mmCIF file of C-alpha atoms and ligand atoms in Angstrom:
data_model
loop_
_atom_site.group_PDB
_atom_site.id
_atom_site.type_symbol
_atom_site.label_atom_id
_atom_site.label_comp_id
_atom_site.label_asym_id
_atom_site.label_seq_id
_atom_site.Cartn_x
_atom_site.Cartn_y
_atom_site.Cartn_z
ATOM 1 C CA MET A 1 1.812 55.479 94.533
ATOM 2 C CA ILE A 2 0.576 59.015 95.186
ATOM 3 C CA LEU A 3 2.012 60.392 98.436
ATOM 4 C CA LEU A 4 -0.370 62.632 100.367
ATOM 5 C CA ASN A 5 1.795 62.606 103.508
ATOM 6 C CA PRO A 6 3.675 65.826 104.377
ATOM 7 C CA GLY A 7 6.925 64.835 102.690
ATOM 8 C CA PRO A 8 8.583 63.069 101.088
ATOM 9 C CA VAL A 9 6.422 64.245 98.217
ATOM 10 C CA THR A 10 5.349 62.610 94.984
ATOM 11 C CA LEU A 11 8.217 63.509 92.636
ATOM 12 C CA SER A 12 7.883 64.963 89.168
ATOM 13 C CA GLU A 13 9.504 62.968 86.339
ATOM 14 C CA ARG A 14 11.890 65.864 85.880
ATOM 15 C CA VAL A 15 13.243 65.651 89.437
ATOM 16 C CA LYS A 16 13.324 61.834 89.331
ATOM 17 C CA ASP A 17 15.345 61.902 86.109
ATOM 18 C CA ALA A 18 17.885 64.234 87.706
ATOM 19 C CA LEU A 19 18.825 61.408 90.082
ATOM 20 C CA LEU A 20 20.385 59.514 87.189
ATOM 21 C CA LYS A 21 23.082 62.099 86.504
ATOM 22 C CA PRO A 22 26.771 61.048 86.570
ATOM 23 C CA ASP A 23 28.509 59.892 89.734
ATOM 24 C CA ILE A 24 30.037 62.929 91.394
ATOM 25 C CA CYS A 25 32.752 63.599 93.977
ATOM 26 C CA HIS A 26 32.059 66.260 96.567
ATOM 27 C CA ARG A 27 35.631 67.646 96.342
ATOM 28 C CA GLU A 28 35.474 68.483 92.624
ATOM 29 C CA PRO A 29 34.639 71.832 90.974
ATOM 30 C CA GLU A 30 31.484 70.498 89.284
ATOM 31 C CA PHE A 31 30.052 69.710 92.712
ATOM 32 C CA PHE A 32 30.876 73.163 94.063
ATOM 33 C CA ASP A 33 29.284 74.798 91.001
ATOM 34 C CA MET A 34 26.081 72.928 91.782
ATOM 35 C CA GLN A 35 26.332 73.748 95.500
ATOM 36 C CA SER A 36 26.709 77.465 94.776
ATOM 37 C CA GLU A 37 23.818 77.420 92.298
ATOM 38 C CA ILE A 38 21.540 75.739 94.843
ATOM 39 C CA ARG A 39 22.525 78.129 97.643
ATOM 40 C CA GLN A 40 21.726 81.118 95.431
ATOM 41 C CA GLY A 41 18.559 79.457 94.156
ATOM 42 C CA LEU A 42 17.216 79.051 97.700
ATOM 43 C CA VAL A 43 17.825 82.723 98.523
ATOM 44 C CA ASP A 44 16.165 83.662 95.218
ATOM 45 C CA VAL A 45 12.959 81.746 95.993
ATOM 46 C CA TYR A 46 11.888 84.709 98.136
ATOM 47 C CA GLY A 47 13.956 87.351 96.302
ATOM 48 C CA LEU A 48 16.202 88.003 99.323
ATOM 49 C CA ASP A 49 19.217 90.310 98.959
ATOM 50 C CA GLU A 50 22.885 89.765 99.813
ATOM 51 C CA ALA A 51 22.288 90.305 103.540
ATOM 52 C CA TRP A 52 20.987 86.704 103.346
ATOM 53 C CA CYS A 53 22.552 83.384 102.488
ATOM 54 C CA SER A 54 21.523 79.774 102.595
ATOM 55 C CA VAL A 55 23.497 77.041 104.292
ATOM 56 C CA LEU A 56 23.016 73.419 103.238
ATOM 57 C CA VAL A 57 23.092 70.521 105.687
ATOM 58 C CA SER A 58 22.607 66.839 104.873
ATOM 59 C CA GLY A 59 19.771 65.383 106.899
ATOM 60 C CA SER A 60 16.020 65.757 107.340
ATOM 61 C CA GLY A 61 14.181 68.937 108.286
ATOM 62 C CA THR A 62 14.871 68.416 111.980
ATOM 63 C CA CYS A 63 18.598 68.470 111.179
ATOM 64 C CA ALA A 64 18.265 72.015 109.798
ATOM 65 C CA VAL A 65 16.106 73.078 112.757
ATOM 66 C CA GLU A 66 18.620 71.682 115.251
ATOM 67 C CA ALA A 67 21.521 73.323 113.379
ATOM 68 C CA MET A 68 19.689 76.667 113.463
ATOM 69 C CA ILE A 69 18.751 76.513 117.156
ATOM 70 C CA SER A 70 22.023 75.095 118.476
ATOM 71 C CA SER A 71 24.188 77.437 116.399
ATOM 72 C CA LEU A 72 22.411 80.769 116.440
ATOM 73 C CA VAL A 73 21.447 81.264 120.082
ATOM 74 C CA PRO A 74 24.615 82.736 121.657
ATOM 75 C CA ALA A 75 26.204 81.087 124.703
ATOM 76 C CA ASP A 76 24.712 83.702 127.040
ATOM 77 C CA GLY A 77 21.482 84.051 125.034
ATOM 78 C CA GLY A 78 17.988 82.758 125.664
ATOM 79 C CA LEU A 79 15.234 81.271 123.525
ATOM 80 C CA LEU A 80 11.481 81.737 123.822
ATOM 81 C CA VAL A 81 9.652 78.930 122.002
ATOM 82 C CA ILE A 82 6.041 79.144 120.883
ATOM 83 C CA GLU A 83 4.426 75.713 121.028
ATOM 84 C CA ASN A 84 1.084 74.757 119.505
ATOM 85 C CA GLY A 85 1.937 71.356 118.114
ATOM 86 C CA VAL A 86 4.567 68.629 117.837
ATOM 87 C CA TYR A 87 7.152 70.738 116.051
ATOM 88 C CA GLY A 88 7.143 73.644 118.497
ATOM 89 C CA GLU A 89 7.551 71.165 121.353
ATOM 90 C CA ARG A 90 10.429 69.555 119.440
ATOM 91 C CA ILE A 91 12.285 72.889 119.362
ATOM 92 C CA THR A 92 11.991 73.132 123.152
ATOM 93 C CA ASP A 93 13.463 69.610 123.360
ATOM 94 C CA ILE A 94 16.314 70.564 121.022
ATOM 95 C CA ALA A 95 17.121 73.649 123.093
ATOM 96 C CA ARG A 96 17.159 71.569 126.300
ATOM 97 C CA VAL A 97 19.485 68.959 124.796
ATOM 98 C CA HIS A 98 21.926 71.743 124.012
ATOM 99 C CA GLY A 99 21.633 73.332 127.451
ATOM 100 C CA ILE A 100 20.131 76.535 126.062
ATOM 101 C CA ASN A 101 18.220 78.844 128.404
ATOM 102 C CA VAL A 102 14.735 78.075 127.022
ATOM 103 C CA VAL A 103 11.294 79.403 127.913
ATOM 104 C CA PRO A 104 8.395 77.535 126.254
ATOM 105 C CA VAL A 105 5.105 79.364 125.763
ATOM 106 C CA HIS A 106 2.616 76.551 125.483
ATOM 107 C CA PHE A 107 -0.672 76.532 123.607
ATOM 108 C CA GLU A 108 -2.864 73.502 122.981
ATOM 109 C CA TRP A 109 -2.230 71.703 119.702
ATOM 110 C CA GLY A 110 -3.969 73.642 116.970
ATOM 111 C CA GLU A 111 -4.850 76.559 119.250
ATOM 112 C CA GLU A 112 -4.427 80.086 117.895
ATOM 113 C CA ILE A 113 -1.317 81.820 119.241
ATOM 114 C CA ASP A 114 -2.158 84.744 121.523
ATOM 115 C CA PRO A 115 0.542 87.402 120.942
ATOM 116 C CA ALA A 116 -0.238 89.070 124.294
ATOM 117 C CA ARG A 117 0.733 85.877 126.163
ATOM 118 C CA VAL A 118 3.909 85.613 124.113
ATOM 119 C CA GLU A 119 4.893 89.202 124.856
ATOM 120 C CA ALA A 120 4.154 88.808 128.571
ATOM 121 C CA ALA A 121 6.383 85.718 128.717
ATOM 122 C CA LEU A 122 9.117 87.513 126.820
ATOM 123 C CA VAL A 123 9.096 90.483 129.181
ATOM 124 C CA ALA A 124 8.976 88.261 132.281
ATOM 125 C CA ALA A 125 11.910 86.052 131.204
ATOM 126 C CA ASP A 126 15.556 86.942 131.595
ATOM 127 C CA GLY A 127 18.041 87.219 128.755
ATOM 128 C CA ILE A 128 15.851 86.234 125.788
ATOM 129 C CA THR A 129 17.722 86.975 122.544
ATOM 130 C CA HIS A 130 15.711 84.785 120.145
ATOM 131 C CA LEU A 131 12.186 83.557 119.596
ATOM 132 C CA ALA A 132 11.427 80.280 117.837
ATOM 133 C CA ALA A 133 8.155 79.800 116.013
ATOM 134 C CA ILE A 134 6.642 77.252 113.677
ATOM 135 C CA HIS A 135 5.136 78.750 110.557
ATOM 136 C CA HIS A 136 2.981 75.860 109.365
ATOM 137 C CA GLU A 137 2.317 73.527 112.318
ATOM 138 C CA THR A 138 2.001 70.295 110.370
ATOM 139 C CA THR A 139 0.534 68.559 113.445
ATOM 140 C CA THR A 140 -2.853 70.134 112.689
ATOM 141 C CA GLY A 141 -2.318 72.002 109.425
ATOM 142 C CA ARG A 142 -2.677 75.365 111.142
ATOM 143 C CA LEU A 143 -0.741 78.144 109.446
ATOM 144 C CA ASN A 144 0.332 80.270 112.397
ATOM 145 C CA ASP A 145 -0.330 83.982 111.937
ATOM 146 C CA LEU A 146 3.037 85.522 112.744
ATOM 147 C CA THR A 147 2.228 89.188 112.099
ATOM 148 C CA GLY A 148 1.728 90.102 115.757
ATOM 149 C CA ILE A 149 4.600 87.852 116.839
ATOM 150 C CA GLY A 150 6.915 89.540 114.351
ATOM 151 C CA GLU A 151 5.979 92.962 115.694
ATOM 152 C CA ILE A 152 6.870 91.769 119.201
ATOM 153 C CA CYS A 153 10.231 90.434 117.988
ATOM 154 C CA ILE A 154 11.104 93.734 116.330
ATOM 155 C CA LYS A 155 9.870 95.841 119.261
ATOM 156 C CA HIS A 156 12.020 93.891 121.755
ATOM 157 C CA GLY A 157 15.036 93.381 119.478
ATOM 158 C CA VAL A 158 14.634 89.598 119.520
ATOM 159 C CA GLY A 159 15.548 87.588 116.406
ATOM 160 C CA MET A 160 12.979 85.165 115.028
ATOM 161 C CA LEU A 161 14.233 81.640 114.310
ATOM 162 C CA LEU A 162 11.538 80.177 112.121
ATOM 163 C CA ASP A 163 10.719 76.557 111.425
ATOM 164 C CA GLY A 164 9.546 76.926 107.841
ATOM 165 C CA VAL A 165 10.099 73.261 107.087
ATOM 166 C CA SER A 166 6.589 72.701 105.742
ATOM 167 C CA SER A 167 5.971 76.183 104.313
ATOM 168 C CA PHE A 168 9.169 77.357 102.570
ATOM 169 C CA GLY A 169 8.358 77.414 98.864
ATOM 170 C CA GLY A 170 4.586 77.165 99.310
ATOM 171 C CA GLU A 171 3.457 79.966 101.628
ATOM 172 C CA ALA A 172 4.120 83.706 101.988
ATOM 173 C CA LEU A 173 6.927 84.570 104.406
ATOM 174 C CA ASP A 174 7.394 88.156 105.597
ATOM 175 C CA TRP A 175 11.149 88.039 106.215
ATOM 176 C CA GLU A 176 11.563 91.650 107.332
ATOM 177 C CA GLY A 177 8.160 92.162 108.943
ATOM 178 C CA TRP A 178 8.450 89.111 111.195
ATOM 179 C CA GLY A 179 11.999 89.911 112.251
ATOM 180 C CA ILE A 180 13.255 86.618 110.802
ATOM 181 C CA VAL A 181 16.978 86.097 111.249
ATOM 182 C CA ALA A 182 16.945 82.463 110.115
ATOM 183 C CA CYS A 183 14.494 80.003 108.629
ATOM 184 C CA ALA A 184 15.081 76.249 108.548
ATOM 185 C CA ALA A 185 13.533 74.112 105.814
ATOM 186 C CA THR A 186 13.978 70.952 103.799
ATOM 187 C CA ALA A 187 14.359 69.883 100.185
ATOM 188 C CA ASN A 188 11.536 67.363 100.260
ATOM 189 C CA LYS A 189 8.434 69.325 101.206
ATOM 190 C CA CYS A 190 7.185 72.398 99.295
ATOM 191 C CA VAL A 191 10.397 72.607 97.240
ATOM 192 C CA HIS A 192 9.660 69.109 95.788
ATOM 193 C CA GLY A 193 13.179 67.631 96.079
ATOM 194 C CA ILE A 194 14.097 64.362 97.768
ATOM 195 C CA PRO A 195 14.761 63.711 101.474
ATOM 196 C CA GLY A 196 18.342 63.901 102.716
ATOM 197 C CA LEU A 197 19.129 67.568 102.219
ATOM 198 C CA ALA A 198 17.944 70.463 104.345
ATOM 199 C CA PHE A 199 18.924 74.099 104.677
ATOM 200 C CA VAL A 200 18.806 77.249 106.746
ATOM 201 C CA VAL A 201 18.218 80.569 105.008
ATOM 202 C CA CYS A 202 19.689 83.136 107.339
ATOM 203 C CA ARG A 203 20.968 86.659 107.697
ATOM 204 C CA ARG A 204 24.748 86.708 107.473
ATOM 205 C CA ASP A 205 24.890 88.948 110.544
ATOM 206 C CA ALA A 206 23.061 86.239 112.529
ATOM 207 C CA LEU A 207 25.960 83.871 111.779
ATOM 208 C CA ALA A 208 28.394 86.484 113.072
ATOM 209 C CA THR A 209 26.743 86.424 116.521
ATOM 210 C CA ALA A 210 26.404 82.629 116.661
ATOM 211 C CA CYS A 211 27.291 80.561 119.734
ATOM 212 C CA GLU A 212 31.020 80.635 120.414
ATOM 213 C CA PRO A 213 32.502 78.151 121.149
ATOM 214 C CA PRO A 214 30.036 76.002 119.160
ATOM 215 C CA ARG A 215 27.629 73.698 121.022
ATOM 216 C CA THR A 216 27.887 71.172 118.226
ATOM 217 C CA LEU A 217 30.602 69.995 115.895
ATOM 218 C CA TYR A 218 28.534 68.408 113.151
ATOM 219 C CA LEU A 219 25.680 70.925 113.033
ATOM 220 C CA ASP A 220 27.550 74.208 113.472
ATOM 221 C CA LEU A 221 26.084 76.557 110.845
ATOM 222 C CA PRO A 222 28.964 79.081 110.744
ATOM 223 C CA THR A 223 31.333 76.193 109.934
ATOM 224 C CA TYR A 224 29.121 75.005 107.068
ATOM 225 C CA CYS A 225 28.650 78.540 105.784
ATOM 226 C CA ALA A 226 32.355 79.405 105.831
ATOM 227 C CA LYS A 227 33.252 76.192 103.978
ATOM 228 C CA GLN A 228 30.437 76.548 101.448
ATOM 229 C CA ASP A 229 31.377 80.206 100.824
ATOM 230 C CA GLU A 230 34.875 79.139 99.848
ATOM 231 C CA ARG A 231 33.589 76.346 97.538
ATOM 232 C CA GLY A 232 34.094 73.633 100.086
ATOM 233 C CA THR A 233 32.155 71.351 102.412
ATOM 234 C CA PRO A 234 33.111 70.229 105.909
ATOM 235 C CA PHE A 235 31.878 66.646 105.488
ATOM 236 C CA THR A 236 30.556 64.316 102.783
ATOM 237 C CA PRO A 237 27.190 65.745 101.753
ATOM 238 C CA ALA A 238 24.226 63.827 100.295
ATOM 239 C CA VAL A 239 25.445 64.511 96.741
ATOM 240 C CA TYR A 240 22.564 62.812 94.882
ATOM 241 C CA CYS A 241 20.071 64.899 96.839
ATOM 242 C CA TYR A 242 21.842 67.949 95.429
ATOM 243 C CA TYR A 243 20.983 66.818 91.890
ATOM 244 C CA ALA A 244 17.329 66.566 92.841
ATOM 245 C CA LEU A 245 17.255 69.900 94.672
ATOM 246 C CA GLN A 246 19.005 71.683 91.808
ATOM 247 C CA GLU A 247 16.359 70.422 89.375
ATOM 248 C CA ALA A 248 13.498 71.055 91.816
ATOM 249 C CA LEU A 249 14.537 74.713 92.172
ATOM 250 C CA LEU A 250 14.678 75.128 88.381
ATOM 251 C CA GLU A 251 11.248 73.531 88.139
ATOM 252 C CA LEU A 252 9.854 75.790 90.871
ATOM 253 C CA ALA A 253 11.106 78.878 88.998
ATOM 254 C CA ASP A 254 9.750 77.574 85.653
ATOM 255 C CA GLN A 255 6.353 76.980 87.237
ATOM 256 C CA GLY A 256 6.111 80.573 88.495
ATOM 257 C CA GLY A 257 7.855 80.478 91.875
ATOM 258 C CA TRP A 258 6.362 80.108 95.341
ATOM 259 C CA GLN A 259 3.364 82.286 94.505
ATOM 260 C CA ALA A 260 2.231 79.997 91.686
ATOM 261 C CA ARG A 261 2.932 76.941 93.804
ATOM 262 C CA HIS A 262 0.872 78.419 96.630
ATOM 263 C CA GLY A 263 -1.982 79.044 94.202
ATOM 264 C CA ARG A 264 -1.802 75.474 92.961
ATOM 265 C CA TYR A 265 -1.739 74.069 96.501
ATOM 266 C CA CYS A 266 -4.837 76.153 97.325
ATOM 267 C CA GLU A 267 -6.716 74.702 94.332
ATOM 268 C CA LEU A 268 -5.796 71.147 95.254
ATOM 269 C CA ALA A 269 -6.558 71.584 98.963
ATOM 270 C CA GLU A 270 -9.946 73.071 98.116
ATOM 271 C CA ARG A 271 -10.690 70.234 95.695
ATOM 272 C CA VAL A 272 -9.967 67.712 98.452
ATOM 273 C CA ARG A 273 -11.966 69.669 101.044
ATOM 274 C CA ALA A 274 -15.014 69.988 98.780
ATOM 275 C CA GLY A 275 -14.835 66.322 97.763
ATOM 276 C CA LEU A 276 -14.610 65.112 101.354
ATOM 277 C CA ALA A 277 -17.342 67.519 102.501
ATOM 278 C CA GLY A 278 -19.572 65.895 99.873
ATOM 279 C CA LEU A 279 -18.992 62.594 101.674
ATOM 280 C CA GLY A 280 -19.777 64.131 105.070
ATOM 281 C CA ILE A 281 -16.148 64.420 106.207
ATOM 282 C CA GLU A 282 -15.459 67.682 107.985
ATOM 283 C CA ALA A 283 -12.253 69.641 108.422
ATOM 284 C CA TYR A 284 -10.649 69.366 111.882
ATOM 285 C CA THR A 285 -8.705 72.610 111.496
ATOM 286 C CA PRO A 286 -10.987 75.076 109.668
ATOM 287 C CA ALA A 287 -9.926 75.943 106.096
ATOM 288 C CA GLU A 288 -9.558 79.681 106.942
ATOM 289 C CA VAL A 289 -6.716 79.044 109.380
ATOM 290 C CA SER A 290 -5.166 76.083 107.570
ATOM 291 C CA SER A 291 -2.148 76.149 105.327
ATOM 292 C CA ALA A 292 -2.479 75.467 101.622
ATOM 293 C CA VAL A 293 0.020 72.650 102.125
ATOM 294 C CA LEU A 294 -1.802 70.221 104.404
ATOM 295 C CA ARG A 295 -5.291 69.878 105.871
ATOM 296 C CA SER A 296 -6.532 67.814 108.782
ATOM 297 C CA TYR A 297 -9.938 66.121 108.822
ATOM 298 C CA ASP A 298 -12.107 64.402 111.404
ATOM 299 C CA LEU A 299 -12.165 60.645 111.046
ATOM 300 C CA PRO A 300 -15.754 59.726 110.084
ATOM 301 C CA GLU A 301 -17.911 58.096 112.787
ATOM 302 C CA GLY A 302 -17.138 54.410 113.178
ATOM 303 C CA VAL A 303 -14.228 54.472 110.709
ATOM 304 C CA THR A 304 -10.747 53.806 112.045
ATOM 305 C CA TYR A 305 -7.639 55.394 110.590
ATOM 306 C CA GLU A 306 -6.313 51.923 109.732
ATOM 307 C CA LEU A 307 -9.373 51.056 107.677
ATOM 308 C CA LEU A 308 -9.130 54.329 105.785
ATOM 309 C CA HIS A 309 -5.387 54.139 105.330
ATOM 310 C CA ASP A 310 -5.352 50.537 104.141
ATOM 311 C CA GLY A 311 -8.265 51.005 101.751
ATOM 312 C CA LEU A 312 -6.714 54.116 100.228
ATOM 313 C CA LYS A 313 -3.336 52.456 99.965
ATOM 314 C CA LYS A 314 -4.884 49.650 97.903
ATOM 315 C CA ALA A 315 -6.195 52.387 95.607
ATOM 316 C CA GLY A 316 -2.697 53.885 95.309
ATOM 317 C CA PHE A 317 -2.717 56.691 97.889
ATOM 318 C CA VAL A 318 -0.797 57.195 101.131
ATOM 319 C CA ILE A 319 -2.520 59.468 103.667
ATOM 320 C CA TYR A 320 -1.182 60.460 107.082
ATOM 321 C CA ALA A 321 -2.325 59.753 110.630
ATOM 322 C CA GLY A 322 -2.760 62.230 113.447
ATOM 323 C CA GLN A 323 0.059 62.322 116.039
ATOM 324 C CA ALA A 324 -0.217 61.168 119.678
ATOM 325 C CA GLY A 325 -3.579 62.264 121.117
ATOM 326 C CA LEU A 326 -4.937 63.083 117.654
ATOM 327 C CA LYS A 327 -4.302 59.564 116.329
ATOM 328 C CA GLU A 328 -7.843 58.387 117.009
ATOM 329 C CA ARG A 329 -9.441 61.638 115.915
ATOM 330 C CA ILE A 330 -8.014 62.947 112.680
ATOM 331 C CA PHE A 331 -6.280 62.102 109.455
ATOM 332 C CA ARG A 332 -4.197 64.445 107.327
ATOM 333 C CA ILE A 333 -3.879 65.044 103.625
ATOM 334 C CA SER A 334 -1.089 67.030 102.071
ATOM 335 C CA THR A 335 -1.243 68.022 98.436
ATOM 336 C CA MET A 336 2.406 68.980 98.001
ATOM 337 C CA GLY A 337 4.311 67.324 95.180
ATOM 338 C CA ALA A 338 3.417 66.428 91.621
ATOM 339 C CA ILE A 339 -0.327 65.906 92.199
ATOM 340 C CA THR A 340 -2.978 66.415 89.517
ATOM 341 C CA ASP A 341 -6.695 67.242 89.675
ATOM 342 C CA GLU A 342 -7.361 63.731 88.377
ATOM 343 C CA ASP A 343 -5.393 62.263 91.298
ATOM 344 C CA VAL A 344 -7.659 64.155 93.692
ATOM 345 C CA ASP A 345 -10.790 62.985 91.878
ATOM 346 C CA ARG A 346 -9.612 59.365 92.077
ATOM 347 C CA LEU A 347 -8.831 59.887 95.769
ATOM 348 C CA ILE A 348 -12.348 61.127 96.492
ATOM 349 C CA ALA A 349 -13.803 58.196 94.558
ATOM 350 C CA ALA A 350 -11.666 55.825 96.639
ATOM 351 C CA PHE A 351 -12.950 57.454 99.856
ATOM 352 C CA ALA A 352 -16.515 57.016 98.595
ATOM 353 C CA ASP A 353 -15.884 53.320 97.918
ATOM 354 C CA ILE A 354 -14.436 52.734 101.384
ATOM 355 C CA LEU A 355 -17.217 54.591 103.178
ATOM 356 C CA SER A 356 -19.985 52.774 101.304
ATOM 357 C CA ALA A 357 -18.447 49.313 101.811
HETATM 358 C C1 PLP B 1 8.366 67.819 108.543
HETATM 359 C C2 PLP B 1 8.578 68.864 109.569
HETATM 360 C C3 PLP B 1 9.774 68.963 110.308
HETATM 361 C C4 PLP B 1 10.933 68.023 110.150
HETATM 362 O O1 PLP B 1 10.643 66.688 110.040
HETATM 363 P P1 PLP B 1 11.760 65.676 109.490
HETATM 364 O O2 PLP B 1 11.071 64.371 109.638
HETATM 365 O O3 PLP B 1 12.966 65.826 110.301
HETATM 366 O O4 PLP B 1 12.004 66.077 108.055
HETATM 367 C C5 PLP B 1 9.930 70.028 111.159
HETATM 368 N N1 PLP B 1 8.977 70.953 111.303
HETATM 369 C C6 PLP B 1 7.826 70.917 110.616
HETATM 370 C C7 PLP B 1 6.835 72.008 110.806
HETATM 371 C C8 PLP B 1 7.586 69.864 109.731
HETATM 372 O O5 PLP B 1 6.440 69.805 109.046
#
C-alpha cells in the first residue's frame, strides 16, 4: 500500500528493517547512546548551534505541540495564536485546557495570514509573551509565509512557538529570522520515521523561562530535557520508534538533508499536480502558496470522496479527505515518504480509470 496521507508515511526498506533490531531496555547505556545520537541528529537537520537542543516525547505530533505550549508559556505569560486551519485552532484549544491566557487571531481556513491584523491583536492584548503559528497548515496544504510574522515577534520581543509538525525536514525554516524559540514536530512525517515519537527543537534559554510550577506532569519539557541531558528518561519511551527515527535521520543525511528532500517533494508534488490537471482536476490551494509536502484538490464534479478513495485503495493507494466543512469539497495528497515517480504515474492512471468508469 502506498500512503499518500500526511503521515504515517510509506516507509523505506531501510527504516522498516531497523525495527527488527534487538530488544532494548530504556535504562541501559545502549539506549541512552541512541537517544543522544537522535537528539543531536534532530538539531543537525537544520545546522543549529549549541543554543538549541531537541527534547524527545513519546506520542504523536499533537503530544509535542501540547508539551511545547503547556511548558513554555510562563505562568504569568500570554499566547497569541494564529489560526487558519484545524491545527491553529487546536493550539487555541490546548492553551485553554491548560488555563493559559490565550488570544486567537482567526483567519478562514486556507486564508493568507495578514501580518497587520496579527500585530494589531498583539498590541491590543495584555501580557503576550509568545506567539503560536502553524508553518504548514495541513488542513489545506497552505505553507504559511512567516517572514512578516517573525519580524513582528522580534520587534515586540515575543517568542515564536512553531508547529512544524508537517514541515520539519521538508521545508525551509528561518529559525533566527522568525524569532523561533521552539518548534514541535514528529518522527513520522517529513523525517520518514514511524508514529509514536515526537520532539520539540527549542532554545535552551526558552526552557529556563518555562512555566513554574509546571502545568503538566507528563508533558513538562524541562523535566524531559533535564533527564535526557543526563542520559536518562523520566518514563518508558517508545523504544522501537527510536530505532526507526535513528535510521530515518541517517537516511535523511545520506540523501542530502532537508534541502534535497524538499527538492524531491517538489518534483513529486508537481508530477501529481500536472497529472491531475490533465484529467481536469484543479488545485484547491494554488501551487504557489502550497507546501511541497501536501496539496489539496477540488473533488471533480459528481465524484464523491468515497468513490475516489475506495477506487484508489483498490489500486493500492490511500489518499486523504478534507476535514469538517472541506469534506465534501476537497481531497488531499501528500507525497512524503518513500514514493517513486512510477508510484505517481500509477496513481494518475488509477485516477483516470475511476473517472472514466
Ligand atoms: C499531523 C499534524 C499535527 C499532529 O497530528 P498527530 O495526529 O497528533 O500526529 C499537528 N500539526 C500539523 C500541522 C500536522 O500536520
